[in-house]
Short mmCIF file of C-alpha atoms in Angstrom, two decimals:
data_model
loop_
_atom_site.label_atom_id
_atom_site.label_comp_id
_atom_site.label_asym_id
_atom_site.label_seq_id
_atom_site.Cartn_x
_atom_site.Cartn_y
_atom_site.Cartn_z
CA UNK A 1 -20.70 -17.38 46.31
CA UNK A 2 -22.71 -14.50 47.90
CA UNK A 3 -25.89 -17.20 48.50
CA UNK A 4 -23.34 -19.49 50.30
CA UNK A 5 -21.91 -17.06 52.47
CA UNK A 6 -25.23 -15.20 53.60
CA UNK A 7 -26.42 -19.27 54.07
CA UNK A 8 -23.21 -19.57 56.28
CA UNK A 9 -23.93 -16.60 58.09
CA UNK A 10 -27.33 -16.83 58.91
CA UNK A 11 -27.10 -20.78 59.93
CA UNK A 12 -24.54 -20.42 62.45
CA UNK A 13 -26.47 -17.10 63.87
CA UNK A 14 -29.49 -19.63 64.40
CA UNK A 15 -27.16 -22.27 65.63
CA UNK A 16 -25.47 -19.74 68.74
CA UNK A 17 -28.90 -18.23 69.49
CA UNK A 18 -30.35 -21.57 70.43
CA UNK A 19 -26.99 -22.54 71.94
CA UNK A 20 -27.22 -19.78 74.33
CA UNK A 21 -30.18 -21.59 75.77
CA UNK A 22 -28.35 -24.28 76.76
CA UNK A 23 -28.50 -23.49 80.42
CA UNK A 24 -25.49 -24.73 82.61
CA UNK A 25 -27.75 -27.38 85.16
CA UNK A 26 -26.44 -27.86 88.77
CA UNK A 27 -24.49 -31.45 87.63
CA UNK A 28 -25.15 -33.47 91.36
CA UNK A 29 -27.87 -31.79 92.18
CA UNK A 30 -30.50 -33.61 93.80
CA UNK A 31 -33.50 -32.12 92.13
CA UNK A 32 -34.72 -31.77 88.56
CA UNK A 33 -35.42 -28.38 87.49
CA UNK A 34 -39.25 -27.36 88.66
CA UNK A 35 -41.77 -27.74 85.78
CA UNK A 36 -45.31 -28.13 85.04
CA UNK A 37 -47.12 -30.65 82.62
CA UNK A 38 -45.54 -30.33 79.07
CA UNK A 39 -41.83 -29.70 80.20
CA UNK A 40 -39.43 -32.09 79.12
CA UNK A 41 -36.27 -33.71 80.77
CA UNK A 42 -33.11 -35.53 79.49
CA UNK A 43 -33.28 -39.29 80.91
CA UNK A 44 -30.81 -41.83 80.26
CA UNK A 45 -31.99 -44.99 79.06
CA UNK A 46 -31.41 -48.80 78.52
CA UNK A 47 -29.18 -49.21 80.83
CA UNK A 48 -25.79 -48.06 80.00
CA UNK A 49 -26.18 -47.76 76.52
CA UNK A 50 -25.62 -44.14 76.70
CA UNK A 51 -28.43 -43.20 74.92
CA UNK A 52 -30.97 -40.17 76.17
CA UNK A 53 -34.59 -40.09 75.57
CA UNK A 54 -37.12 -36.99 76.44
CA UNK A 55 -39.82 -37.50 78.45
CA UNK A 56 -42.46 -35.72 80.31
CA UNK A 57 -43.46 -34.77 84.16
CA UNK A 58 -46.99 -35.00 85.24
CA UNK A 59 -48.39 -31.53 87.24
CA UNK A 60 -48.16 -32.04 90.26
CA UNK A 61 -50.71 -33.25 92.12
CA UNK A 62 -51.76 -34.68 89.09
CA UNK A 63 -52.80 -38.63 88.76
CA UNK A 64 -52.25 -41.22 86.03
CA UNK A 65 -54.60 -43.00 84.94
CA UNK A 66 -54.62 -47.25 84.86
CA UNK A 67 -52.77 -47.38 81.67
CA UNK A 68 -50.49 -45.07 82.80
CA UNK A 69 -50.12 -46.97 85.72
CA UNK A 70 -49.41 -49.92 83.84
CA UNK A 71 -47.02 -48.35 81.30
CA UNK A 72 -44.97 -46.54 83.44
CA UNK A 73 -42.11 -48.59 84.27
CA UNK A 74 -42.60 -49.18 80.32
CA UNK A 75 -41.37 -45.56 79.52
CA UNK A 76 -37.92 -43.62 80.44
CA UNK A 77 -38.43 -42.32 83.57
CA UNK A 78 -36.47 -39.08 84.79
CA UNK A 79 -33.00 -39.18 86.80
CA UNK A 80 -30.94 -37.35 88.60
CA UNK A 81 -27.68 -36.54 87.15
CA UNK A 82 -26.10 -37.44 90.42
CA UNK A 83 -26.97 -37.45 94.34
CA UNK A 84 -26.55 -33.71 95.43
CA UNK A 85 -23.66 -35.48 97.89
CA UNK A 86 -21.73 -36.84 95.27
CA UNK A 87 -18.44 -35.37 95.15
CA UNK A 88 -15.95 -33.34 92.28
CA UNK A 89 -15.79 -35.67 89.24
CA UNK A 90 -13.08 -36.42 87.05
CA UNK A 91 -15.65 -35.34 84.54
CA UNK A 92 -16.08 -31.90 85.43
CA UNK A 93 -12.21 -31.52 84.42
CA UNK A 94 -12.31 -33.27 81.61
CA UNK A 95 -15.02 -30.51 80.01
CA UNK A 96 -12.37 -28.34 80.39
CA UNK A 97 -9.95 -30.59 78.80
CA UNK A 98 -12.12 -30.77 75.50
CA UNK A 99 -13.33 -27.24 75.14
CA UNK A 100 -9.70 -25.70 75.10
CA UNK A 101 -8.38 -28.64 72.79
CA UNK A 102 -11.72 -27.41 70.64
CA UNK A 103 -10.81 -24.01 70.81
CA UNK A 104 -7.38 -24.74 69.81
CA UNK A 105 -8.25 -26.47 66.52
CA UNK A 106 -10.69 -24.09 65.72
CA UNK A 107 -8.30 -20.95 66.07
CA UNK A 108 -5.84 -22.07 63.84
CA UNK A 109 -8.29 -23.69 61.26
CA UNK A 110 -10.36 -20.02 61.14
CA UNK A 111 -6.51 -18.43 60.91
CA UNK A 112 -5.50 -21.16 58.06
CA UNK A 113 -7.44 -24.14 56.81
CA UNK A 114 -6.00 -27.25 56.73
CA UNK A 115 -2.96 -28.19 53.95
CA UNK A 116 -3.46 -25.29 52.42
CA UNK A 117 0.05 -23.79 51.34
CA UNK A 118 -0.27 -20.88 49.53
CA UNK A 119 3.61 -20.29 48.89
CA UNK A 120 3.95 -23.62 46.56
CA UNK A 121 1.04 -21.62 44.53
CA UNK A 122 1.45 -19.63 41.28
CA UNK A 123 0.73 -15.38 41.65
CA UNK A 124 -1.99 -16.18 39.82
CA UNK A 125 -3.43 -18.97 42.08
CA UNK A 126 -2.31 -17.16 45.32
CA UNK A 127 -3.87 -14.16 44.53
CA UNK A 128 -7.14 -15.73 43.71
CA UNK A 129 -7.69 -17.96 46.40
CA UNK A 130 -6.38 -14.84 49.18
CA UNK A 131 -9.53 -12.62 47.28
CA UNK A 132 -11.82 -15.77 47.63
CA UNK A 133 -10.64 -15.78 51.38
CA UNK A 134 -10.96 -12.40 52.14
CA UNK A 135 -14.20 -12.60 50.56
CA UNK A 136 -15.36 -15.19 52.84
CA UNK A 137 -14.49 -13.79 55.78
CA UNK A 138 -15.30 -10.10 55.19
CA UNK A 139 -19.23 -11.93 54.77
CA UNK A 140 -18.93 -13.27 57.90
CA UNK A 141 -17.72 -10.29 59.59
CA UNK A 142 -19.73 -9.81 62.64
CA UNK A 143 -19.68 -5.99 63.44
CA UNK A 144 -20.86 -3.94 66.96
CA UNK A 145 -24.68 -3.64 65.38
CA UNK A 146 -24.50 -6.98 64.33
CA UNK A 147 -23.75 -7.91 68.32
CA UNK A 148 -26.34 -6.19 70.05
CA UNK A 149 -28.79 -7.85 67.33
CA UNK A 150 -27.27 -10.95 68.24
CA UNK A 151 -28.49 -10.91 71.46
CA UNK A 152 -31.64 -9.41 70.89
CA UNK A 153 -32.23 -12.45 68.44
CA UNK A 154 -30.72 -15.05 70.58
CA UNK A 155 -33.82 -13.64 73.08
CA UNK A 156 -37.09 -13.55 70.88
CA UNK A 157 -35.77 -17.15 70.18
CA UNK A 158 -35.83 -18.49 73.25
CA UNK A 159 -38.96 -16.41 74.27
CA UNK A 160 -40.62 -18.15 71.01
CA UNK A 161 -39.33 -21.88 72.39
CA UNK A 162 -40.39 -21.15 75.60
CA UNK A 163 -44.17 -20.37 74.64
CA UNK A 164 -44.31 -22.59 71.63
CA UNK A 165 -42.07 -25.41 72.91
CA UNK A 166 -44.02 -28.52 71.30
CA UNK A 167 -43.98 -26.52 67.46
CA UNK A 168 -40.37 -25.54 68.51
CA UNK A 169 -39.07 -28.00 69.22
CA UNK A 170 -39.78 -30.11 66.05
CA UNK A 171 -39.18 -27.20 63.95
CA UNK A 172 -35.49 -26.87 65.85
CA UNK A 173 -34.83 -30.84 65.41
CA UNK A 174 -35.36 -30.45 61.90
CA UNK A 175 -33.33 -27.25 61.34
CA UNK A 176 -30.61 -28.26 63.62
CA UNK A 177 -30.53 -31.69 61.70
CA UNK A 178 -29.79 -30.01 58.34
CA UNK A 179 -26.76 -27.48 59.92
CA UNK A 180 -25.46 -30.50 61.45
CA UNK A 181 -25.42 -32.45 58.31
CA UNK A 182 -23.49 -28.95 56.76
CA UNK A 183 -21.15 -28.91 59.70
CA UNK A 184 -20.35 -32.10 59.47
CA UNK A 185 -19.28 -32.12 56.20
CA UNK A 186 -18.06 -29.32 56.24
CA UNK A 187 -15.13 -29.83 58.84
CA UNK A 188 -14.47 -33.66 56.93
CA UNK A 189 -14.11 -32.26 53.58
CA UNK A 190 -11.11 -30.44 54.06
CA UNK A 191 -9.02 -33.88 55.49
CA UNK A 192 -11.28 -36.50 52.87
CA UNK A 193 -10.32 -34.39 49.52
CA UNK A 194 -6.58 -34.36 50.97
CA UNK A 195 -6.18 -38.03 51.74
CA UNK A 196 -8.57 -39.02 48.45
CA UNK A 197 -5.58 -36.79 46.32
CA UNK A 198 -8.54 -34.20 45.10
CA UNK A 199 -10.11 -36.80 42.86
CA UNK A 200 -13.28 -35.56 43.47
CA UNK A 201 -12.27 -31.32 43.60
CA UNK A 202 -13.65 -30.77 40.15
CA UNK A 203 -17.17 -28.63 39.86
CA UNK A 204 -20.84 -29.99 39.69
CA UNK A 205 -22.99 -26.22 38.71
CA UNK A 206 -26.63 -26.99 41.38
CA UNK A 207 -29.38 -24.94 40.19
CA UNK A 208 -29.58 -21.93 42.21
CA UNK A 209 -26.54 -22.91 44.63
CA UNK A 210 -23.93 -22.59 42.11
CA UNK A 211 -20.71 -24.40 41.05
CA UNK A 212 -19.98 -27.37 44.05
CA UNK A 213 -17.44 -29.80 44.24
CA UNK A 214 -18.19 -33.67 43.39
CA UNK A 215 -17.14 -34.63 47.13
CA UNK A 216 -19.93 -32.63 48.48
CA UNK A 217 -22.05 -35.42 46.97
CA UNK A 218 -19.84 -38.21 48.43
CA UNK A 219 -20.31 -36.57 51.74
CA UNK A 220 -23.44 -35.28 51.90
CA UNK A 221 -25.34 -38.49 52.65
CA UNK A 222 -22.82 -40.27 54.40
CA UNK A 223 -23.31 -37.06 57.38
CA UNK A 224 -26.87 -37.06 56.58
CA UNK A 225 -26.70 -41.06 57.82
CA UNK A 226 -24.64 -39.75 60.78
CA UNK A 227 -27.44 -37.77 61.67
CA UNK A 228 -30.25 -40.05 61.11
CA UNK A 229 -28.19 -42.19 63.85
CA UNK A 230 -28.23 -39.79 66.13
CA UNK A 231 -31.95 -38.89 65.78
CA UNK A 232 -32.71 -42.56 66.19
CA UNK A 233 -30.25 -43.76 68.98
CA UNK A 234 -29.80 -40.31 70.66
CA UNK A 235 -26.09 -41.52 71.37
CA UNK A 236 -24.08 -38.87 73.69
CA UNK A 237 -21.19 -40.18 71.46
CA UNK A 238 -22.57 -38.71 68.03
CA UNK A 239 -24.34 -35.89 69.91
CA UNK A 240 -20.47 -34.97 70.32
CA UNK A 241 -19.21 -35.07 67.24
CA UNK A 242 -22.08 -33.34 65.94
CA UNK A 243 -21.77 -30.81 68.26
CA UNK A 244 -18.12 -30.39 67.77
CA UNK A 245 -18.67 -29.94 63.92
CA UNK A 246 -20.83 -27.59 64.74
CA UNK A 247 -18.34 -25.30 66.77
CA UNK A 248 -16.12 -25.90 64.09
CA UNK A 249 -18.88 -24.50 61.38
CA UNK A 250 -19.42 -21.52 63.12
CA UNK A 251 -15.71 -20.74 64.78
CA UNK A 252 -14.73 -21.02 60.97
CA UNK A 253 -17.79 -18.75 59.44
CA UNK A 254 -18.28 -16.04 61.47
CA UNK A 255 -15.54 -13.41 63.14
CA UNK A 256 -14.63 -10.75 64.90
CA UNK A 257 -11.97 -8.54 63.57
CA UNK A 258 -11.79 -5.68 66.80
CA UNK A 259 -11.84 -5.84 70.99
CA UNK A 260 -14.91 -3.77 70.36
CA UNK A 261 -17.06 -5.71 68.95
CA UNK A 262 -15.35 -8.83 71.23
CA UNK A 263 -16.33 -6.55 74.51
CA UNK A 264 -20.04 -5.68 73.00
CA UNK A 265 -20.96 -9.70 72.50
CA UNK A 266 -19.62 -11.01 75.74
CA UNK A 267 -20.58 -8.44 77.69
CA UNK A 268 -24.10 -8.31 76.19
CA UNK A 269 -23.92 -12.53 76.52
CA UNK A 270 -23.07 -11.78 80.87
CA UNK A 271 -26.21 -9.71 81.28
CA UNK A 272 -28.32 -12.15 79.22
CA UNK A 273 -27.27 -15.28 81.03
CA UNK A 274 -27.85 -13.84 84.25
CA UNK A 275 -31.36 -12.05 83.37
CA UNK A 276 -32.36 -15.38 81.67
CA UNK A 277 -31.00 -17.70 84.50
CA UNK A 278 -31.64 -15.61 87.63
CA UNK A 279 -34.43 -12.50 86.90
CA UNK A 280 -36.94 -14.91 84.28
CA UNK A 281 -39.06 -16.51 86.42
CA UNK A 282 -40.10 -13.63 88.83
CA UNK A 283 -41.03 -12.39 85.10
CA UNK A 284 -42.58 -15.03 83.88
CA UNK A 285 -43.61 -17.26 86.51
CA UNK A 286 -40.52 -20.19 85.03
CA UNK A 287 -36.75 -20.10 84.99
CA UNK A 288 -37.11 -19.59 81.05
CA UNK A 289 -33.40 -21.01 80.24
CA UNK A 290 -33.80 -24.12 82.51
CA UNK A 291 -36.96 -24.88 80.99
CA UNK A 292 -36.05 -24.66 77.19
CA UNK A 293 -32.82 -25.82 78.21
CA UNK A 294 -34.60 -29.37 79.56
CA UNK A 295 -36.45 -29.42 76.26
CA UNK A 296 -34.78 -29.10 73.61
CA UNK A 297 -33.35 -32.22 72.49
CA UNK A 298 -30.35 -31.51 69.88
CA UNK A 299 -26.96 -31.58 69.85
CA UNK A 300 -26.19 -27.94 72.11
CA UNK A 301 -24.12 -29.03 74.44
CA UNK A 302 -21.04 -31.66 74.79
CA UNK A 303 -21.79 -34.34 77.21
CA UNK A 304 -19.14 -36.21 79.28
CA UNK A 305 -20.15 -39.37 81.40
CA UNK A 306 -19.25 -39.16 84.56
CA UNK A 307 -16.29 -41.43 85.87
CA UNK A 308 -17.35 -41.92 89.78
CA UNK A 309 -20.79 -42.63 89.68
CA UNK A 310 -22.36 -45.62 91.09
CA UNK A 311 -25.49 -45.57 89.28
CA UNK A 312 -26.59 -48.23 86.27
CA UNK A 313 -27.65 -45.62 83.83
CA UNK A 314 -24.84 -42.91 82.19
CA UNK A 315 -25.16 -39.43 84.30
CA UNK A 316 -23.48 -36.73 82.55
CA UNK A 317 -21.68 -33.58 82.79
CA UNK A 318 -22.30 -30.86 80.18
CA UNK A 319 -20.76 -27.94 78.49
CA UNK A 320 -23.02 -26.09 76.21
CA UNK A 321 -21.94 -24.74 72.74
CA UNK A 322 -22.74 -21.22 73.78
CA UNK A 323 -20.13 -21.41 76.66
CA UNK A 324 -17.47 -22.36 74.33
CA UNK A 325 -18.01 -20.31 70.75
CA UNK A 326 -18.97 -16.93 72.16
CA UNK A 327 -15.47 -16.75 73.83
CA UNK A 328 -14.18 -19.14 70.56
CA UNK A 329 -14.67 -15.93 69.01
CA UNK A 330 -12.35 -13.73 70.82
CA UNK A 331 -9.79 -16.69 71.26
CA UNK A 332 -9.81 -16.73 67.12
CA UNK A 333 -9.39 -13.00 66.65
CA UNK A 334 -6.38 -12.73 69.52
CA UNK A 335 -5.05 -15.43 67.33
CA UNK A 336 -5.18 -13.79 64.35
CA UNK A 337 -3.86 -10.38 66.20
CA UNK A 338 -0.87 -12.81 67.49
CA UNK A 339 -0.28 -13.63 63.82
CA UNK A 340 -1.13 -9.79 62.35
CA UNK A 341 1.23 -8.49 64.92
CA UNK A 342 4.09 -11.47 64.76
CA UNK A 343 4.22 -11.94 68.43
CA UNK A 344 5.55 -15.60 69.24
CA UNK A 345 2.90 -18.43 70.21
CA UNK A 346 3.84 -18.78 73.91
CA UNK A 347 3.62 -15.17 74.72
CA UNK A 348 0.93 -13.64 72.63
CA UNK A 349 -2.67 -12.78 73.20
CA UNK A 350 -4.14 -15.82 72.25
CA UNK A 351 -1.88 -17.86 74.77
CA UNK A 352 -3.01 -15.47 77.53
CA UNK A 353 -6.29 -15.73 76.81
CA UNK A 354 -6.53 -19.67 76.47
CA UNK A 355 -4.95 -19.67 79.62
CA UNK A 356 -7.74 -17.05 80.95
CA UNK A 357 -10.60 -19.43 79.42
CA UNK A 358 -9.41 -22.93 80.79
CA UNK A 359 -8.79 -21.45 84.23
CA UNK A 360 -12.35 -19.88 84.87
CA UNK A 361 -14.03 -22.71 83.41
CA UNK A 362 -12.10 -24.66 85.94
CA UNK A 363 -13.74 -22.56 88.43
CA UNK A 364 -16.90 -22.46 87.23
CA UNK A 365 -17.01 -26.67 86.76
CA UNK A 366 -15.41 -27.05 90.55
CA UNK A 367 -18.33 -25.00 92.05
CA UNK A 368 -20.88 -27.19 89.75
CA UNK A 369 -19.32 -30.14 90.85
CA UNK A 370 -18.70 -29.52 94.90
CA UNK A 371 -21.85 -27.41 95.66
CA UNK A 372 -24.15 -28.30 93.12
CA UNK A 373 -25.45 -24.69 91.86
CA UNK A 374 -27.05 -24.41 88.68
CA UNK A 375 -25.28 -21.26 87.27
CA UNK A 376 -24.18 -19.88 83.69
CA UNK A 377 -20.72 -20.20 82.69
CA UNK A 378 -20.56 -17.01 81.02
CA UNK A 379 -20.45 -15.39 84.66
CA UNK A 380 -17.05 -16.41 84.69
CA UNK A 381 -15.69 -17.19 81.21
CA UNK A 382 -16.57 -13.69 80.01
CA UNK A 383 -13.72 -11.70 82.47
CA UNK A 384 -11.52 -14.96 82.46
CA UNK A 385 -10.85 -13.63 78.96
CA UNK A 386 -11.66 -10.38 78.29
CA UNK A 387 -9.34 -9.23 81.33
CA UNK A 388 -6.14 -11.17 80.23
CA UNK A 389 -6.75 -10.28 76.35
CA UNK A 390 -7.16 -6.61 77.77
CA UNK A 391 -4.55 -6.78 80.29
CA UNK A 392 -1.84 -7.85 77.72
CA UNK A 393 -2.74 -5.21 75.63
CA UNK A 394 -2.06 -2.74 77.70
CA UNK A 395 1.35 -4.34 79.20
CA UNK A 396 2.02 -4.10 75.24
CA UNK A 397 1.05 -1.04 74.47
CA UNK A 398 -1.79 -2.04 72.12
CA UNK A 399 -5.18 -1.40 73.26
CA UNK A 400 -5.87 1.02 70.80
CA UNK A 401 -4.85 -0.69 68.05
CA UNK A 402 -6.63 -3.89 69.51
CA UNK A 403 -9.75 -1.99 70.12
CA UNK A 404 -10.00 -0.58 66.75
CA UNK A 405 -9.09 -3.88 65.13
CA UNK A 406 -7.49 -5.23 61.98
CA UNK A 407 -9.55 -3.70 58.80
CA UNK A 408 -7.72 -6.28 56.48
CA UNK A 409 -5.03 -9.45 57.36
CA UNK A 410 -3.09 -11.47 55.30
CA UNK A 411 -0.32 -12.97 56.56
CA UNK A 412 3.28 -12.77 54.49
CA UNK A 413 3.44 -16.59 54.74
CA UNK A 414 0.45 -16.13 52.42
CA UNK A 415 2.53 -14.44 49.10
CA UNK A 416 3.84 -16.91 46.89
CA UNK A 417 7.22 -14.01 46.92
CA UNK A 418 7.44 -14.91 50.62
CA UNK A 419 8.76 -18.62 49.98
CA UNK A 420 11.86 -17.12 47.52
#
C-alpha cells in the first residue's frame, strides 16, 4: 500500500511540473513563437484529420539543401493557429465550458468515489475501508514545504527540457505514456468493476507491487492500446481523454487540506508563470516556457478546434493541465470544507469559487481570443479564486479555521450508524 501511494504521489508531482510548462500561446496570433534550429512546433496535418505532428524550423537565414528542397512540401509544415485578425471563437468559450465541468467531476470524485456507499456496509467493512481512505489521502497530503518544493521542482524541470530538449523530450514521451496508461485506468476502473458486477474485484499478489485486483489486468492493456493510438495518430481527440484522465489521476491523488498551503502553491504558481513567460528570455536569451511549451509533444493541454475558421487544416484552442489542476486543488478542498462544515451546495465555498474560476478564465480566453496576447492563465485564475474562497470566509466568519485547515474529515454519511 505504502509503494502505491508514494508511486501515486510522485507520478502526478512529475505530471503538474511538466504541465506547468504548458505555456498559454497567443491563439490568432499571426506569428509562431521565435526559435532557432532544433525548436519544435505543433502543425496540423493531413488535412482535417485532426491529427498534429512536430516538426522543425530552419535558423534563420539558414538554406536547405536540394533534398530538402524537394522534400519539403513532403513534410508537415508549420501553421498558424489563426490569422492575428480573426475574431473571438466559439472555442475560446467552450475551454471554459470543459475545464469547470472537469473540475466538477473531479471535486466530488476526490470528496467520494464513485458507488461507493458506505452506510449499506457492515462496522466492520466501514471502518476498514474509511482507515484505507484516510490512509490514502493522508499520503497524498501536500503540505506548505511540500509547495514551495513544488515549484522549485516544477523549475529545474523545465530548465532541464529546455537545455536537453531532444533527450527530454523522448524521456517525457515515454514517462508520460506510462502515467497516462495509469490514469487512464485508473478513472475507468471505478465505472467497469460496477457495470461488470465486481467479477473481476478479487486479488492477484505482483511481486513487489502487492495484492491487485484481476481488472487491473483487463484494463491495463486495453489503455496501454489507447495510448499506442495516440502516439501513432497524435489525435487531439485521445490527446483529450488522456489528458482528462490525467486531471482526474492527480485531482484524486494529491490534496490540500488548509487555505495555507492553497495560498503558498498558487501564489508561488503567479510568480513562476510570469518569471517564466515574461523575465526568461532577457535571462536566457529564449522565452523558456514558449519554447518547451512548442516542444513537448504529450498530452498537457486540452485542445478544442476552433468553430469559425476558414482554414483546411484543424487550428486549435488550448487549455493546459497546469491552468486547470493547480486551482483543481483548491476547488477540491473548498469542497470538502463545504461538506466538513455542512454548508448547502449553492452557497458554499466551493460554489463561490467555481464561479470565481469560470469567470476569470472567461477573461483570460476573451483577451486570447480578441487581441491575440500570449499570456499565462494563472495571472488571472489564481485571484479569480483565491479572493472569492477568501472573501466567503470572512463574510462567514471562518478564515481561521479555513486557514488552519481540516487535520482529519470524514463525513457522517460515511458511519454505517448514520443510515439507522
Amino acid at each position: 500500500m505504502k509503494f502505491h501511494k508514494s508511486l501515486c504521489l510522485l507520478l502526478a508531482l512529475v505530471l503538474v511540473s511538466v504541465a506547468l510548462a504548458e505555456h498559454k500561446p497567443a491563439v490568432g496570433s499571426d506569428k509562431a513563437p521565435a526559435s532557432k534550429a532544433g525548436a519544435t512546433e505543433l502543425a496540423p496535418v493531413g488535412g482535417r484529420s485532426g491529427a498534429l505532428a512536430v516538426t522543425s524550423k530552419l535558423d534563420e537565414g539558414g538554406s536547405e539543401d536540394e533534398e530538402g528542397d524537394e522534400d519539403k512540401d513532403k513534410k508537415p509544415q508549420p501553421v498558424k493557429t489563426a490569422s492575428k485578425n480573426a475574431r473571438l471563437d466559439p472555442a475560446n468559450f467552450v475551454v471554459v465550458i470543459i475545464a469547470g465541468l472537469v473540475l466538477f467531476y473531479c471535486a466530488y470524485v476526490a470528496l467520494r468515489p464513485p458507488f461507493v456507499d458506505v452506510s449499506k456496509m457492515s462496522a466492520s467493512e466501514a471502518a476498514a475501508y474509511n482507515d484505507t481512505m484516510q490512509e490514502i489521502a493522508d499520503a497524498g497530503e501536500l503540505q506548505w514545504h511540500s509547495a514551495i518544493l513544488f515549484v522549485f521542482v516544477a523549475s529545474i524541470a523545465l530548465m532541464l527540457i529546455f537545455f536537453f530538449m531532444s533527450a527530454m523530450s523522448v524521456l517525457i514521451t515515454i514517462l508520460f505514456s506510462l502515467i497516462a496508461s495509469l490514469a487512464l485506468g485508473a478513472a475507468l476502473y471505478p465505472y467497469v468493476d460496477h457495470f461488470t458486477g465486481r467479477k473481476f474485484a478479487n486479488d492477484v499478489d505482483v511481486p513487489v507491487l502487492g495484492p491487485m485486483p484481476s481488472l487491473v489486468f483487463i484494463l491495463a492493456p486495453a489503455c496501454a492500446i489507447v495510448v499506442f493510438l495516440w502516439l501513432v495518430t497524435k489525435s487531439w481527440i485521445l490527446n483529450n481523454v488522456l489528458a482528462i484522465s490525467l486531471i482526474i489521476f492527480f485531482l484524486t491523488s494529491i490534496r490540500l487540506s488548509s487555505l495555507t498551503v492553497a495560498t503558498i502553491l498558487m501564489v508561488l504558481a503567479f510568480f513562476y508563470d510570469i518569471f517564466w513567460v515574461f523575465c526568461s528570455s532577457s535571462i536566457f536569451g529564449k522565452n523558456v516556457m514558449v519554447t518547451v511549451a512548442t516542444g513537448l509533444d504529450v498530452p498537457i493541454k486540452i485542445l478544442v478546434p476552433l468553430f469559425l475558421s476558414e482554414s483546411e487544416n484543424w487550428q486549435f484552442t488550448l487549455i493546459g493541465l497546469g491552468d486547470i489542476v493547480l486551482p483543481g486543488l483548491l476547488l477540491c478542498f473548498a469542497l470538502r470544507f463545504d461538506d466538513y462544515k455542512g454548508i448547502p451546495f449553492q452557497g458554499g465555498y466551493f460554489a463561490v469559487t467555481m464561479a470565481g474560476y469560470c469567470i476569470s478564465l472567461t477573461i483570460c480566453e476573451i483577451i486570447v481570443g480578441s487581441f491575440h496576447w500570449a499570456q499565462p492563465a494563472m495571472i488571472y485564475l489564481v485571484p479569480g479564486t483565491l479572493i472569492p474562497f477568501t472573501a466567503m470566509a470572512l463574510y462567514r466568519g471562518e478564515l481561521s479555521e479555513a486557514w488552519d485547515g481540516i487535520k482529519s474529515h470524514q463525513r457522517i454519511a460515511d458511519t454505517p450508524e448514520a443510515s439507522v
